[in-house]
Short mmCIF file of C-alpha atoms in Angstrom, two decimals:
data_model
loop_
_atom_site.label_atom_id
_atom_site.label_comp_id
_atom_site.label_asym_id
_atom_site.label_seq_id
_atom_site.Cartn_x
_atom_site.Cartn_y
_atom_site.Cartn_z
CA MET A 175 108.57 91.04 92.67
CA PRO A 176 109.72 94.54 91.80
CA GLU A 177 110.95 96.95 94.38
CA LYS A 178 109.13 100.27 94.51
CA ALA A 179 111.05 103.33 93.31
CA ARG A 180 111.21 106.25 95.70
CA THR A 181 111.79 110.02 95.04
CA PHE A 182 112.91 112.82 97.27
CA LYS A 183 111.81 116.46 96.96
CA SER A 184 115.34 117.71 97.51
CA ILE A 185 116.61 116.26 94.20
CA GLY A 186 114.89 118.89 92.08
CA LYS A 187 116.17 121.73 94.24
CA GLU A 188 119.74 120.42 94.11
CA LYS A 189 119.65 120.17 90.31
CA ALA A 190 118.38 123.75 90.12
CA ASP A 191 121.19 124.89 92.40
CA LEU A 192 123.76 123.17 90.18
CA ARG A 193 122.35 124.89 87.07
CA LYS A 194 122.69 128.21 88.86
CA ILE A 195 126.24 127.33 89.86
CA GLY A 196 127.09 126.58 86.23
CA SER A 197 125.62 129.91 85.13
CA ASP A 198 127.53 131.84 87.80
CA THR A 199 130.78 130.08 86.91
CA LYS A 200 130.65 131.40 83.33
CA MET A 201 130.86 134.93 84.70
CA LEU A 202 134.10 134.23 86.56
CA ASP A 203 137.42 135.28 85.07
CA THR A 204 138.83 131.98 83.77
CA ASN A 205 142.29 133.57 83.54
CA SER A 206 142.43 133.93 87.32
CA GLU A 207 144.10 131.39 89.62
CA ASP A 208 141.20 128.88 89.78
CA ALA A 209 137.62 129.59 88.70
CA ILE A 210 136.10 126.84 90.84
CA SER A 211 138.02 127.86 93.94
CA LEU A 212 136.49 131.34 93.68
CA LEU A 213 133.02 129.97 94.29
CA PRO A 214 131.58 130.60 97.76
CA GLU A 215 132.54 127.95 100.32
CA GLU A 216 128.89 127.09 100.93
CA VAL A 217 128.43 126.33 97.21
CA LEU A 218 131.61 124.25 97.07
CA GLY A 219 130.45 122.27 100.09
CA LYS A 220 127.17 121.50 98.34
CA ILE A 221 129.03 120.35 95.20
CA LEU A 222 131.24 118.03 97.25
CA SER A 223 128.14 116.62 98.95
CA LEU A 224 126.66 115.63 95.59
CA ILE A 225 129.64 113.59 94.36
CA PRO A 226 130.82 110.19 95.70
CA THR A 227 132.50 110.45 99.09
CA LYS A 228 135.73 108.94 97.77
CA GLN A 229 136.08 111.67 95.13
CA ALA A 230 135.08 114.38 97.58
CA ALA A 231 137.70 113.21 100.09
CA SER A 232 140.43 113.23 97.43
CA THR A 233 140.07 117.02 97.03
CA SER A 234 141.44 117.53 100.55
CA VAL A 235 144.99 116.98 99.23
CA LEU A 236 144.75 119.93 96.82
CA SER A 237 145.35 122.64 99.40
CA GLU A 238 144.62 123.68 102.96
CA LYS A 239 141.51 125.50 101.73
CA TRP A 240 140.11 122.33 100.16
CA ARG A 241 140.97 120.37 103.29
CA ASN A 242 138.84 122.80 105.28
CA LEU A 243 136.09 122.67 102.66
CA PHE A 244 135.72 118.94 103.20
CA THR A 245 134.28 119.67 106.63
CA LEU A 246 131.27 121.20 104.82
CA VAL A 247 130.35 117.89 103.17
CA HIS A 248 127.03 116.80 104.71
CA ASN A 249 126.55 113.46 102.89
CA ASN A 250 128.72 110.38 103.44
CA ASP A 251 128.38 107.22 101.35
CA PHE A 252 130.71 104.31 102.15
CA ASP A 253 130.42 101.01 100.22
CA ASP A 254 133.04 98.25 100.23
CA SER A 255 131.29 96.03 97.64
CA ASP A 256 133.15 97.45 94.63
CA LEU A 257 136.49 97.02 96.37
CA LEU A 258 135.82 93.38 97.22
CA ARG A 259 135.15 92.27 93.62
CA PRO A 260 136.52 90.06 92.29
CA GLU A 261 137.18 87.97 95.38
CA GLU A 262 140.52 86.45 94.49
CA GLY A 263 142.79 85.46 97.35
CA LYS A 264 142.04 85.79 101.06
CA GLU A 265 145.18 87.83 101.73
CA GLU A 266 144.29 90.38 99.09
CA ARG A 267 140.73 90.71 100.41
CA ASP A 268 142.03 91.28 103.92
CA VAL A 269 144.25 94.08 102.62
CA VAL A 270 141.31 95.65 100.79
CA ARG A 271 139.09 95.49 103.89
CA GLU A 272 141.79 97.13 105.98
CA SER A 273 142.20 99.81 103.32
CA PHE A 274 138.45 100.46 103.42
CA ARG A 275 138.48 100.78 107.21
CA ASN A 276 141.38 103.22 107.06
CA PHE A 277 139.61 105.28 104.40
CA VAL A 278 136.45 105.61 106.51
CA ASP A 279 138.49 106.52 109.61
CA ARG A 280 140.46 109.20 107.74
CA THR A 281 137.35 110.64 106.10
CA LEU A 282 135.47 111.00 109.38
CA ALA A 283 138.56 112.50 111.03
CA LEU A 284 138.86 115.12 108.27
CA GLN A 285 135.28 116.25 108.84
CA CYS A 286 136.04 117.10 112.46
CA GLY A 287 132.56 116.46 113.79
CA SER A 288 130.80 118.88 111.40
CA PRO A 289 127.01 118.46 111.00
CA ILE A 290 125.87 115.65 108.67
CA LYS A 291 122.59 115.04 106.85
CA LYS A 292 123.02 111.54 105.40
CA PHE A 293 125.28 108.65 106.39
CA SER A 294 125.21 105.49 104.25
CA LEU A 295 127.31 102.44 105.13
CA LYS A 296 127.34 99.20 103.13
CA CYS A 297 129.94 96.71 104.29
CA HIS A 298 130.68 93.00 104.66
CA LEU A 299 131.77 91.55 108.00
CA HIS A 300 133.67 88.27 108.08
CA LEU A 301 134.81 88.35 111.71
CA ASP A 302 132.91 89.26 114.88
CA SER A 303 135.74 91.60 115.83
CA GLU A 304 135.13 93.75 112.74
CA MET A 305 132.01 95.16 114.39
CA SER A 306 134.35 97.09 116.70
CA TYR A 307 135.18 99.30 113.71
CA VAL A 308 131.61 99.78 112.52
CA GLY A 309 130.14 100.83 115.88
CA PRO A 310 132.26 104.00 116.22
CA TRP A 311 131.42 105.03 112.65
CA ILE A 312 127.71 104.87 113.43
CA SER A 313 128.25 106.70 116.72
CA ASN A 314 130.14 109.42 114.83
CA ALA A 315 127.15 110.01 112.53
CA VAL A 316 124.68 110.03 115.42
CA GLY A 317 126.84 112.49 117.36
CA ARG A 318 126.86 114.86 114.39
CA GLY A 319 123.06 115.05 114.23
CA VAL A 320 122.47 112.74 111.26
CA LEU A 321 119.05 113.00 109.59
CA GLU A 322 119.16 109.93 107.32
CA LEU A 323 120.99 106.72 108.23
CA ASP A 324 121.33 103.80 105.80
CA LEU A 325 123.03 100.70 107.22
CA SER A 326 123.45 97.55 105.13
CA ILE A 327 125.74 95.24 107.07
CA HIS A 328 126.28 91.83 105.48
CA THR A 329 127.58 89.11 107.77
CA ARG A 330 129.06 85.76 106.81
CA TYR A 331 126.22 84.05 108.68
CA LYS A 332 123.01 83.10 106.91
CA PHE A 333 119.69 82.41 108.55
CA VAL A 334 118.71 78.73 108.49
CA GLN A 335 115.22 77.29 108.06
CA ASP A 336 113.55 76.00 111.19
CA SER A 337 112.35 72.41 110.65
CA GLU A 338 109.16 72.96 112.68
CA THR A 339 107.99 76.41 111.59
CA GLY A 340 109.66 76.57 108.19
CA CYS A 341 110.82 80.10 109.03
CA SER A 342 114.29 81.59 109.21
CA ARG A 343 116.21 81.67 112.46
CA TRP A 344 119.76 82.32 113.63
CA PRO A 345 122.10 79.28 113.34
CA GLN A 346 121.97 76.95 116.36
CA GLY A 347 124.68 77.61 118.92
CA MET A 348 125.80 80.82 117.22
CA LYS A 349 126.30 83.85 119.42
CA ARG A 350 123.62 86.37 118.65
CA ARG A 351 124.04 89.43 120.79
CA GLY A 352 127.46 90.80 120.05
CA ASP A 353 127.77 89.48 116.49
CA VAL A 354 126.23 92.70 115.18
CA PHE A 355 125.88 95.09 118.06
CA LEU A 356 124.68 98.53 117.04
CA PRO A 357 125.66 101.35 119.42
CA SER A 358 122.99 102.18 121.97
CA GLU A 359 123.05 105.89 121.09
CA LEU A 360 121.57 104.99 117.69
CA PHE A 361 118.31 104.07 119.41
CA THR A 362 118.11 107.38 121.29
CA CYS A 363 119.04 109.68 118.39
CA LYS A 364 116.89 112.82 118.54
CA THR A 365 117.64 114.02 114.98
CA LEU A 366 117.11 110.84 112.94
CA VAL A 367 114.28 111.16 110.38
CA THR A 368 114.94 108.18 108.09
CA LEU A 369 116.46 104.83 109.13
CA ARG A 370 117.30 101.85 106.90
CA LEU A 371 118.55 98.63 108.50
CA GLY A 372 119.82 95.51 106.69
CA LYS A 373 120.87 92.74 106.11
CA HIS A 374 120.99 89.21 107.53
CA ILE A 375 121.93 90.44 110.97
CA PHE A 376 120.57 89.81 114.44
CA LEU A 377 120.00 92.84 116.65
CA GLY A 378 119.01 91.02 119.82
CA GLU A 379 116.63 92.95 122.07
CA PHE A 380 115.98 96.62 121.51
CA PRO A 381 116.85 98.80 124.53
CA LEU A 382 113.78 99.56 126.63
CA GLU A 383 114.76 103.25 126.67
CA LEU A 384 114.52 103.37 122.85
CA SER A 385 113.45 106.86 121.77
CA LEU A 386 113.54 108.20 118.21
CA PRO A 387 111.32 111.30 118.47
CA ALA A 388 111.94 112.55 114.91
CA LEU A 389 111.85 109.24 113.00
CA LYS A 390 109.29 109.30 110.17
CA SER A 391 110.49 106.57 107.78
CA LEU A 392 111.74 103.10 108.74
CA PHE A 393 113.07 100.45 106.33
CA ILE A 394 113.87 96.96 107.67
CA ASP A 395 115.43 94.40 105.32
CA SER A 396 115.98 90.81 106.51
CA ILE A 397 116.73 91.75 110.11
CA CYS A 398 116.21 89.29 112.96
CA PHE A 399 115.32 90.53 116.43
CA ALA A 400 113.46 89.43 119.54
CA TYR A 401 109.81 88.40 119.00
CA LYS A 402 107.33 91.30 119.09
CA ASP A 403 110.10 93.81 119.90
CA LEU A 404 109.15 95.72 116.76
CA SER A 405 105.63 96.49 118.00
CA ASP A 406 106.20 96.36 121.76
CA VAL A 407 109.45 98.33 122.01
CA PHE A 408 110.44 99.97 118.71
CA PHE A 409 107.15 101.50 117.53
CA PRO A 410 106.20 103.00 120.93
CA GLY A 411 109.54 104.83 120.86
CA CYS A 412 108.75 106.42 117.48
CA PRO A 413 105.84 108.84 118.12
CA VAL A 414 105.84 110.38 114.60
CA LEU A 415 106.61 107.29 112.48
CA GLU A 416 104.60 107.48 109.24
CA GLU A 417 106.25 105.18 106.68
CA LEU A 418 107.25 101.56 107.23
CA VAL A 419 108.89 99.24 104.69
CA LEU A 420 109.42 95.63 105.77
CA ARG A 421 111.18 92.64 104.29
CA TYR A 422 110.71 90.28 107.19
CA GLU A 423 108.65 87.32 108.43
CA ASP A 424 106.44 86.43 111.42
CA TYR A 425 104.91 89.88 111.24
CA HIS A 426 103.16 91.43 114.19
CA ILE A 427 102.68 95.09 113.28
CA SER A 428 100.94 97.38 115.72
CA SER A 429 101.22 101.15 115.34
CA ARG A 430 98.77 104.02 115.59
CA THR A 431 101.00 106.46 113.70
CA ILE A 432 102.06 104.75 110.46
CA LYS A 433 100.27 105.95 107.33
CA ARG A 434 102.15 104.03 104.62
CA LEU A 435 103.13 100.36 104.78
CA LEU A 436 105.07 98.37 102.19
CA VAL A 437 105.51 94.64 102.83
CA LEU A 438 108.02 92.69 100.73
CA TYR A 439 109.12 89.07 100.81
CA ASP A 440 110.16 86.36 98.36
CA ASP A 441 110.53 83.13 100.36
CA SER A 442 107.43 81.06 99.67
CA ALA A 443 108.77 78.06 101.60
CA CYS A 444 108.78 80.02 104.83
CA VAL A 445 105.91 82.46 104.85
CA PHE A 446 103.15 79.89 104.34
CA LYS A 447 103.83 78.65 107.87
CA SER A 448 103.90 82.20 109.21
CA TYR A 449 101.17 84.64 110.11
CA MET A 450 100.57 88.36 109.97
CA SER A 451 98.64 90.63 112.29
CA LEU A 452 98.12 94.24 111.25
CA ASP A 453 96.85 96.74 113.81
CA ALA A 454 97.30 100.12 112.15
CA PRO A 455 94.04 102.07 112.49
CA ASN A 456 95.46 105.22 110.84
CA LEU A 457 97.11 103.51 107.86
CA LEU A 458 96.16 105.16 104.57
CA PHE A 459 98.21 103.19 102.01
CA LEU A 460 99.12 99.49 101.92
CA ASP A 461 101.41 97.89 99.34
CA TYR A 462 101.57 94.13 99.89
CA CYS A 463 104.11 92.50 97.56
CA HIS A 464 104.47 89.10 99.15
CA TYR A 465 103.70 85.42 99.22
CA PRO A 466 100.58 84.66 101.29
CA MET A 467 100.80 83.89 104.98
CA SER A 468 99.03 80.84 106.35
CA VAL A 469 96.59 83.01 108.29
CA TYR A 470 95.82 86.66 109.14
CA PRO A 471 94.33 86.47 112.65
CA HIS A 472 93.91 90.21 113.26
CA VAL A 473 93.70 92.97 110.65
CA ASN A 474 92.60 96.45 111.74
CA LEU A 475 93.03 99.00 108.95
CA ALA A 476 90.05 101.22 109.66
CA SER A 477 91.33 104.30 107.78
CA LEU A 478 92.74 102.54 104.71
CA VAL A 479 92.23 104.49 101.48
CA GLU A 480 94.33 102.58 98.93
CA ALA A 481 95.65 99.02 98.80
CA ARG A 482 97.90 97.27 96.29
CA LEU A 483 98.00 93.49 96.49
CA ASP A 484 100.62 91.57 94.55
CA ILE A 485 100.35 88.16 96.22
CA GLN A 486 102.07 85.23 94.59
CA TYR A 487 100.64 81.75 95.00
CA SER A 488 103.34 79.09 94.99
CA THR A 489 102.98 75.49 93.85
CA ASN A 490 105.22 74.57 96.80
CA MET A 491 102.26 75.19 99.10
CA ASP A 492 100.45 72.03 100.14
CA ASP A 493 97.14 73.80 100.79
CA VAL A 494 95.45 77.01 99.73
CA PRO A 495 96.30 79.67 102.34
CA ASP A 496 93.42 81.37 104.13
CA ILE A 497 93.58 85.08 103.29
CA THR A 498 90.08 85.81 104.61
CA GLY A 499 91.41 88.07 107.36
CA LEU A 500 93.40 90.17 104.89
CA ILE A 501 90.56 90.59 102.37
CA VAL A 502 88.01 91.48 105.04
CA GLY A 503 90.55 93.81 106.67
CA ILE A 504 90.98 95.91 103.52
CA SER A 505 87.31 95.91 102.48
CA ASN A 506 86.85 99.60 103.38
CA VAL A 507 89.34 100.89 100.76
CA LYS A 508 88.48 103.45 98.10
CA THR A 509 91.11 102.27 95.60
CA LEU A 510 92.12 98.62 95.16
CA HIS A 511 94.77 97.18 92.84
CA LEU A 512 94.79 93.40 92.34
CA SER A 513 97.64 91.85 90.36
CA PRO A 514 97.01 88.69 88.31
CA GLY A 515 98.66 86.66 91.07
CA SER A 516 96.37 88.18 93.71
CA VAL A 517 93.28 87.54 91.61
CA ASP A 518 94.34 83.92 91.12
CA LEU A 519 94.82 83.38 94.86
CA ILE A 520 91.52 85.05 95.81
CA PHE A 521 89.74 82.90 93.23
CA ARG A 522 91.34 79.77 94.70
CA CYS A 523 90.15 80.79 98.17
CA VAL A 524 86.67 81.40 96.81
CA LYS A 525 86.72 78.09 94.96
CA TYR A 526 87.55 76.17 98.12
CA GLY A 527 85.09 78.12 100.24
CA LEU A 528 87.66 79.96 102.37
CA LEU A 529 85.95 83.28 101.70
CA GLY A 530 82.46 81.90 102.23
CA LEU A 531 81.52 81.95 98.55
CA LYS A 532 81.21 79.20 95.98
CA ILE A 533 81.24 80.23 92.35
CA ASN A 534 78.22 78.00 91.72
CA ARG A 535 76.31 80.01 94.38
CA LYS A 536 75.61 76.98 96.57
CA VAL A 537 76.89 78.99 99.50
CA GLY A 538 74.88 82.12 100.17
CA LEU A 539 77.53 84.22 101.97
CA LEU A 540 79.40 86.41 99.49
CA LEU A 541 82.71 88.22 99.49
CA PRO A 542 82.82 91.15 101.93
CA VAL A 543 81.02 94.26 100.72
CA PHE A 544 83.44 96.97 99.56
CA ASN A 545 81.21 99.87 100.56
CA ASN A 546 83.74 102.62 99.79
CA LEU A 547 85.41 101.17 96.70
CA VAL A 548 85.44 103.69 93.84
CA SER A 549 88.35 102.46 91.72
CA LEU A 550 89.31 98.82 91.03
CA SER A 551 92.25 97.44 89.03
CA PHE A 552 91.85 93.78 88.09
CA GLY A 553 94.47 91.65 86.33
CA SER A 554 94.09 88.10 85.07
CA LYS A 555 96.25 85.69 83.08
CA ASN A 556 93.81 82.84 82.64
CA GLU A 557 90.19 82.29 81.68
CA THR A 558 89.06 80.86 85.01
CA ASP A 559 90.04 83.82 87.21
CA TRP A 560 87.78 86.19 85.27
CA LYS A 561 84.81 84.50 86.96
CA LEU A 562 85.73 86.37 90.13
CA LEU A 563 85.24 89.85 88.65
CA PRO A 564 81.40 89.87 88.49
CA TYR A 565 81.20 89.12 92.21
CA LEU A 566 83.71 91.86 93.06
CA ILE A 567 81.69 94.36 91.03
CA GLU A 568 78.44 93.22 92.63
CA GLN A 569 79.96 93.70 96.10
CA SER A 570 81.17 97.23 95.25
CA PRO A 571 78.06 99.46 95.12
CA LYS A 572 80.01 102.72 94.62
CA LEU A 573 82.44 101.46 91.96
CA GLU A 574 82.96 104.03 89.18
CA SER A 575 86.33 103.23 87.62
CA LEU A 576 87.50 99.80 86.45
CA THR A 577 90.93 98.97 85.03
CA ILE A 578 91.46 95.52 83.53
CA GLN A 579 94.59 93.70 82.37
CA GLY A 580 94.89 90.47 80.39
CA LEU A 581 91.80 90.86 78.23
CA ASP A 582 93.14 88.29 75.75
CA SER A 583 92.42 85.57 78.32
CA TYR A 584 88.81 86.70 78.85
CA THR A 585 86.54 84.11 77.22
CA CYS A 586 83.49 84.20 79.47
CA ASP A 587 80.36 83.35 77.52
CA SER A 588 78.13 85.95 79.15
CA THR A 589 78.47 89.71 78.97
CA MET A 590 80.02 91.40 82.00
CA HIS A 591 77.37 93.42 83.84
CA LEU A 592 79.21 96.62 84.70
CA PHE A 593 76.30 98.12 86.67
CA GLN A 594 77.30 101.64 87.76
CA VAL A 595 80.86 101.63 86.29
CA LYS A 596 81.50 104.88 84.41
CA VAL A 597 85.11 104.53 83.23
CA LEU A 598 86.77 101.43 81.82
CA ARG A 599 90.53 101.36 81.17
CA VAL A 600 92.14 98.46 79.33
CA LEU A 601 95.84 97.81 79.89
CA GLY A 602 97.95 96.04 77.30
CA TYR A 603 95.32 96.29 74.57
CA GLY A 604 96.97 95.55 71.22
CA GLY A 605 93.92 95.92 69.00
CA THR A 606 93.92 92.37 67.62
CA ALA A 607 90.74 90.80 66.29
CA LYS A 608 90.66 88.46 69.28
CA GLU A 609 91.02 91.31 71.78
CA SER A 610 88.42 93.38 69.96
CA GLU A 611 85.95 90.51 70.15
CA HIS A 612 86.66 90.00 73.85
CA LEU A 613 86.27 93.74 74.53
CA LYS A 614 82.86 93.85 72.84
CA LYS A 615 81.74 90.84 74.84
CA PHE A 616 83.09 92.39 78.03
CA ILE A 617 81.32 95.73 77.56
CA GLY A 618 78.09 94.42 76.07
CA GLU A 619 75.36 97.05 76.16
CA SER A 620 76.37 98.74 79.38
CA GLU A 621 74.46 102.01 79.39
CA CYS A 622 76.24 103.46 82.38
CA LEU A 623 79.67 103.21 80.76
CA GLU A 624 80.70 106.74 79.77
CA VAL A 625 84.33 106.35 78.73
CA VAL A 626 86.52 103.51 77.47
CA LEU A 627 90.25 104.19 77.71
CA VAL A 628 92.47 101.86 75.70
CA ASP A 629 96.14 101.74 76.66
CA ASP A 630 98.69 99.68 74.70
CA VAL A 631 101.41 100.27 77.29
CA MET A 632 101.73 97.69 80.06
#
């Protein structure tokens, strides 16, 4: 399942600044001692912040002026993965790891505690004792008022699958607290706006005094911590948290501040025996890119405006999971995107009566009414799943825009009654005779249909 790309407003401004720098440089006398060195120190500091930290640090050997300029660098990006490839010989790898540690130590020492905006650290730990190096680096960034912190710490330990629950847990008998012990000051940082935590590490219990008053965006990737600590300890300490991205299991999410939620996971063997509760009454946007949980006992998304469901049904699952709680919980959305996988799973639930509806209408209770739904995207890869669409349309009295994907698999005998739909958009339409025939059958004589948009780009 694809990761979602993210943009930052600052990128455009930085590119504009660099264009201006290039223009100003042309006006400098190139016959003088050094055209670049004549640029203002503030501009040079910004240039150094835009290039890899290793290259920026190397300029400090040019002269005393450049050594002082390095203190103006406000972005640090340390990654040992390139250094550790290829992994040939334990002794050589140990030397490389020590070299990396020395480089980080020297770089932070050169900056002399100057303010920092972003600190990114990606490293591999093979010994518990190596965490003694990482902790001070993180503390250094926190002490310098870091705004964005990206930590991806890979340990040599892998989560194992619990035989009873099917979910991941820390290896039996392995020390947990102390293996990856993040400094306590990280959880009381007053400047932190964005925090990314990963990967395959156990954090133990969050400190009860956790307080991140400026944190707006939180990304958690394959982190293990005490049960319910996320909702009971972490979220209450983040009063302005708005964006949450999770790659985790056994979800219990409760927050009154988050507005955007992205859920990612790719372990079908585990999640089917897990559950998810969502209590986020002010959530506006949900992106669920996941295998289905076994049950959704509590879903409160009262303010939800847009939802994207990309749920993948796995043949490894013994039974059809019950997603009733999730579907009912998102039924107040205005915009709904259903991938082919999601449509297939919903149809399976309908087929087996989990959503209270039988396709043959022997059960009177229908899908939940989508009273606010204005725009629906519906994808299908097989003939059978198209039978779900008429019921979705019927249960959406305000639906105006419909986007469909996979028209070549639509072979329903009867015309689709589009009721009040005004705009139809077809994705992946190649214009073949077969697709043209299916499109005519799909539209029929719908009088309310004002526009048909055909798009040959997937």
